Amino acid sequence: MRDFSIYSVIILNILITIRYCWLLYKGTIKPALAMWLFFTIAVGMSLITYMANGGYSFLDNILNTTDIVYVGTVTVAILIWGDKSSKFTRFDKGCLVAVLIIVLFWIITQNHLVTNFCIQGILVISYFPVVKRLIESRENTEPFSVWFIMLVTPAISLLSSKGTLATVYSIRAIVCVALLMLLMVRIELLSKKRLLVFDKKLKGR
C-alpha cells in the first residue's frame, strides 16, 4: 500500500504539472503569480523543517516532496507565459511579507516544529490571492480538472505519510483545495445565473 501511495502521488503530480502548464501556455487559465510563489517558498520550507524535526526521508512525505517540483515548475511557467493580471498587487505583497517573517523566525530560532506549523498557515495564506481574484473578478479562471486531482492526491498520500507533520500537511491540503473548489463552483453558478438574466433582458426587448 505504501508503494502504491508513493507512485500514485508522483504520477498524479506529474500529470497536474503538465496539465496546468499546458493550460497556462494556451492562455486558458490566468493563475495568480503570488499564490504560486508563496507555494514554492512555503512547500520548500515545509519539507526542510519536516525532515529536520524527525529525521524523515523524502519518501516519508511524498506529497510535500513532489509538490516542490510541481509548484516550482508552475511558478516559472507563470513568469514566462502569465499575463499582466498575474503580477503582484498590494495585497499579494502583504502576504509575501508574512511569509518572509516566518522564514526569518526559523532562521533565528531553528525551531522546526513551530516553524512547520506556521508554514501550514503560510500555505493557507497562499490561497488568499486566488480567492480574492475569484471574488473580485466574479469569473472562474482555475481548471476544475487540475484542482480535483489536487484534492485526490493528498488523500492518497496519507497512506504513506510518516509522522504528525506529514499528516497535517496532507489534511491541510485537502481542506484548502476542497474549500477553493466550492468557491469555484459558486462563482460558476453565479456566472451562469448572470448570463440567464442577461439573456432574458435581451429577449424582453
Tab-separated table of C-alpha atoms in Angstrom:
chain	number	residue	atom	x	y	z
A	1	MET	CA	0.000	0.000	0.000
A	2	ARG	CA	2.891	2.346	0.776
A	3	ASP	CA	4.434	1.792	-2.667
A	4	PHE	CA	1.047	2.335	-4.309
A	5	SER	CA	0.665	5.618	-2.463
A	6	ILE	CA	4.159	6.868	-3.334
A	7	TYR	CA	3.985	6.006	-7.034
A	8	SER	CA	0.423	7.292	-7.366
A	9	VAL	CA	1.294	10.660	-5.819
A	10	ILE	CA	4.350	11.005	-8.077
A	11	ILE	CA	2.342	10.194	-11.220
A	12	LEU	CA	-0.588	12.433	-10.261
A	13	ASN	CA	1.641	15.414	-9.500
A	14	ILE	CA	3.459	14.967	-12.811
A	15	LEU	CA	0.088	14.940	-14.611
A	16	ILE	CA	-1.030	18.036	-12.693
A	17	THR	CA	2.173	19.873	-13.586
A	18	ILE	CA	1.926	19.055	-17.291
A	19	ARG	CA	-1.795	19.848	-17.476
A	20	TYR	CA	-1.538	23.141	-15.595
A	21	CYS	CA	1.458	24.376	-17.591
A	22	TRP	CA	-0.252	23.434	-20.860
A	23	LEU	CA	-3.418	25.341	-19.944
A	24	LEU	CA	-1.274	28.310	-18.935
A	25	TYR	CA	0.638	28.201	-22.219
A	26	LYS	CA	-2.616	28.081	-24.198
A	27	GLY	CA	-3.951	31.066	-22.240
A	28	THR	CA	-6.929	29.084	-20.950
A	29	ILE	CA	-6.230	29.957	-17.316
A	30	LYS	CA	-4.890	33.048	-15.523
A	31	PRO	CA	-3.331	31.905	-12.229
A	32	ALA	CA	-2.140	34.368	-9.600
A	33	LEU	CA	1.661	34.541	-9.572
A	34	ALA	CA	1.691	35.489	-5.875
A	35	MET	CA	-0.090	32.302	-4.824
A	36	TRP	CA	2.350	30.038	-6.632
A	37	LEU	CA	5.396	31.947	-5.425
A	38	PHE	CA	4.124	31.558	-1.847
A	39	PHE	CA	3.585	27.863	-2.510
A	40	THR	CA	7.169	27.450	-3.711
A	41	ILE	CA	8.707	29.138	-0.667
A	42	ALA	CA	6.386	27.504	1.858
A	43	VAL	CA	6.469	23.986	0.401
A	44	GLY	CA	10.270	24.051	0.370
A	45	MET	CA	10.431	25.238	3.979
A	46	SER	CA	7.787	22.707	4.986
A	47	LEU	CA	9.874	19.798	3.725
A	48	ILE	CA	13.088	21.145	5.279
A	49	THR	CA	11.543	21.550	8.746
A	50	TYR	CA	9.690	18.226	8.458
A	51	MET	CA	12.858	16.279	7.756
A	52	ALA	CA	14.883	18.214	10.347
A	53	ASN	CA	12.294	17.667	13.081
A	54	GLY	CA	12.026	13.895	12.841
A	55	GLY	CA	14.884	12.657	10.693
A	56	TYR	CA	12.487	11.516	7.981
A	57	SER	CA	13.294	10.883	4.308
A	58	PHE	CA	11.893	12.427	1.137
A	59	LEU	CA	9.579	9.452	0.623
A	60	ASP	CA	8.072	9.723	4.103
A	61	ASN	CA	6.201	12.853	2.996
A	62	ILE	CA	5.943	12.165	-0.718
A	63	LEU	CA	3.246	14.800	-1.248
A	64	ASN	CA	5.483	17.562	0.113
A	65	THR	CA	8.456	16.265	-1.876
A	66	THR	CA	6.668	16.152	-5.240
A	67	ASP	CA	4.838	19.398	-4.516
A	68	ILE	CA	8.175	21.242	-4.622
A	69	VAL	CA	8.731	20.200	-8.230
A	70	TYR	CA	5.108	20.934	-9.111
A	71	VAL	CA	4.749	24.409	-7.620
A	72	GLY	CA	8.252	25.456	-8.643
A	73	THR	CA	7.590	24.497	-12.261
A	74	VAL	CA	4.226	26.267	-12.333
A	75	THR	CA	5.761	29.424	-10.829
A	76	VAL	CA	8.398	29.536	-13.571
A	77	ALA	CA	5.723	28.863	-16.201
A	78	ILE	CA	3.637	31.803	-14.926
A	79	LEU	CA	6.691	34.073	-15.066
A	80	ILE	CA	7.159	33.042	-18.710
A	81	TRP	CA	3.574	32.833	-20.013
A	82	GLY	CA	1.430	34.613	-17.409
A	83	ASP	CA	-0.331	37.845	-18.426
A	84	LYS	CA	-0.302	41.210	-16.612
A	85	SER	CA	-3.137	40.158	-14.321
A	86	SER	CA	-0.735	37.625	-12.783
A	87	LYS	CA	1.529	40.358	-11.385
A	88	PHE	CA	1.753	41.283	-7.698
A	89	THR	CA	-0.879	43.503	-6.100
A	90	ARG	CA	-0.561	45.383	-2.801
A	91	PHE	CA	-2.478	42.549	-1.132
A	92	ASP	CA	-0.033	39.993	-2.565
A	93	LYS	CA	2.956	41.946	-1.263
A	94	GLY	CA	1.436	41.994	2.232
A	95	CYS	CA	1.055	38.221	2.144
A	96	LEU	CA	4.653	37.841	0.981
A	97	VAL	CA	5.864	39.852	3.997
A	98	ALA	CA	4.074	37.382	6.296
A	99	VAL	CA	5.826	34.513	4.531
A	100	LEU	CA	9.256	36.090	4.921
A	101	ILE	CA	8.691	36.842	8.620
A	102	ILE	CA	8.051	33.161	9.369
A	103	VAL	CA	11.088	32.122	7.335
A	104	LEU	CA	13.162	34.623	9.346
A	105	PHE	CA	11.747	33.156	12.573
A	106	TRP	CA	13.007	29.709	11.546
A	107	ILE	CA	16.467	31.019	10.622
A	108	ILE	CA	16.834	32.668	14.032
A	109	THR	CA	15.250	30.021	16.294
A	110	GLN	CA	15.795	26.800	14.321
A	111	ASN	CA	12.552	25.604	15.907
A	112	HIS	CA	11.483	23.101	13.254
A	113	LEU	CA	8.183	22.038	14.814
A	114	VAL	CA	6.730	25.511	15.449
A	115	THR	CA	8.022	26.750	12.099
A	116	ASN	CA	6.416	23.842	10.270
A	117	PHE	CA	3.017	24.589	11.813
A	118	CYS	CA	3.458	28.274	10.935
A	119	ILE	CA	4.282	27.235	7.385
A	120	GLN	CA	0.978	25.387	7.152
A	121	GLY	CA	-0.520	28.773	7.963
A	122	ILE	CA	1.526	30.255	5.114
A	123	LEU	CA	0.134	27.630	2.777
A	124	VAL	CA	-3.371	28.662	3.801
A	125	ILE	CA	-2.467	32.330	3.225
A	126	SER	CA	-1.157	31.315	-0.193
A	127	TYR	CA	-4.740	30.696	-1.314
A	128	PHE	CA	-5.822	34.251	-0.474
A	129	PRO	CA	-4.686	35.847	-3.772
A	130	VAL	CA	-6.624	33.384	-5.928
A	131	VAL	CA	-9.670	33.607	-3.623
A	132	LYS	CA	-9.544	37.413	-3.803
A	133	ARG	CA	-9.133	37.196	-7.569
A	134	LEU	CA	-12.150	34.902	-7.967
A	135	ILE	CA	-14.382	37.054	-5.767
A	136	GLU	CA	-13.403	40.369	-7.368
A	137	SER	CA	-13.476	39.218	-10.983
A	138	ARG	CA	-16.572	37.038	-10.454
A	139	GLU	CA	-15.023	34.737	-13.033
A	140	ASN	CA	-13.500	31.304	-12.504
A	141	THR	CA	-10.014	31.267	-14.033
A	142	GLU	CA	-8.942	27.957	-12.476
A	143	PRO	CA	-9.331	24.477	-14.057
A	144	PHE	CA	-11.601	22.071	-12.171
A	145	SER	CA	-9.762	19.053	-13.617
A	146	VAL	CA	-6.446	20.080	-12.093
A	147	TRP	CA	-7.847	21.045	-8.701
A	148	PHE	CA	-9.821	17.808	-8.474
A	149	ILE	CA	-6.615	15.804	-8.893
A	150	MET	CA	-5.007	18.111	-6.316
A	151	LEU	CA	-7.804	17.078	-3.950
A	152	VAL	CA	-7.344	13.352	-4.556
A	153	THR	CA	-3.529	13.345	-4.394
A	154	PRO	CA	-3.128	14.357	-0.717
A	155	ALA	CA	-5.787	11.817	0.265
A	156	ILE	CA	-3.724	9.055	-1.350
A	157	SER	CA	-0.521	10.404	0.206
A	158	LEU	CA	-1.932	9.747	3.688
A	159	LEU	CA	-1.367	6.027	3.047
A	160	SER	CA	2.412	6.503	3.038
A	161	SER	CA	2.885	9.577	5.244
A	162	LYS	CA	5.016	9.201	8.359
A	163	GLY	CA	4.754	11.479	11.355
A	164	THR	CA	2.248	14.068	12.527
A	165	LEU	CA	3.659	16.856	10.372
A	166	ALA	CA	3.229	14.848	7.161
A	167	THR	CA	-0.363	14.064	8.117
A	168	VAL	CA	-1.084	17.714	8.922
A	169	TYR	CA	0.418	18.730	5.567
A	170	SER	CA	-1.903	16.394	3.653
A	171	ILE	CA	-5.053	17.205	5.634
A	172	ARG	CA	-4.392	20.942	5.301
A	173	ALA	CA	-4.101	20.476	1.529
A	174	ILE	CA	-7.368	18.518	1.353
A	175	VAL	CA	-9.322	21.132	3.334
A	176	CYS	CA	-7.892	24.123	1.428
A	177	VAL	CA	-8.432	22.632	-2.020
A	178	ALA	CA	-11.947	21.473	-1.132
A	179	LEU	CA	-12.922	24.966	0.073
A	180	LEU	CA	-11.404	26.590	-3.005
A	181	MET	CA	-13.311	24.218	-5.293
A	182	LEU	CA	-16.558	25.072	-3.507
A	183	LEU	CA	-15.851	28.740	-4.186
A	184	MET	CA	-15.094	27.926	-7.835
A	185	VAL	CA	-18.424	26.111	-8.121
A	186	ARG	CA	-20.229	29.072	-6.566
A	187	ILE	CA	-18.543	31.501	-8.978
A	188	GLU	CA	-19.525	29.301	-11.928
A	189	LEU	CA	-23.157	29.106	-10.787
A	190	LEU	CA	-23.373	32.856	-10.228
A	191	SER	CA	-21.815	33.466	-13.642
A	192	LYS	CA	-24.393	31.239	-15.334
A	193	LYS	CA	-27.166	32.974	-13.403
A	194	ARG	CA	-25.987	36.381	-14.632
A	195	LEU	CA	-25.951	35.101	-18.209
A	196	LEU	CA	-29.504	33.805	-17.878
A	197	VAL	CA	-30.684	37.151	-16.515
A	198	PHE	CA	-28.894	38.964	-19.343
A	199	ASP	CA	-30.488	36.674	-21.962
A	200	LYS	CA	-33.967	37.270	-20.508
A	201	LYS	CA	-33.425	41.012	-20.686
A	202	LEU	CA	-32.379	40.756	-24.331
A	203	LYS	CA	-35.402	38.629	-25.183
A	204	GLY	CA	-37.650	41.043	-23.348
A	205	ARG	CA	-36.660	43.918	-25.612
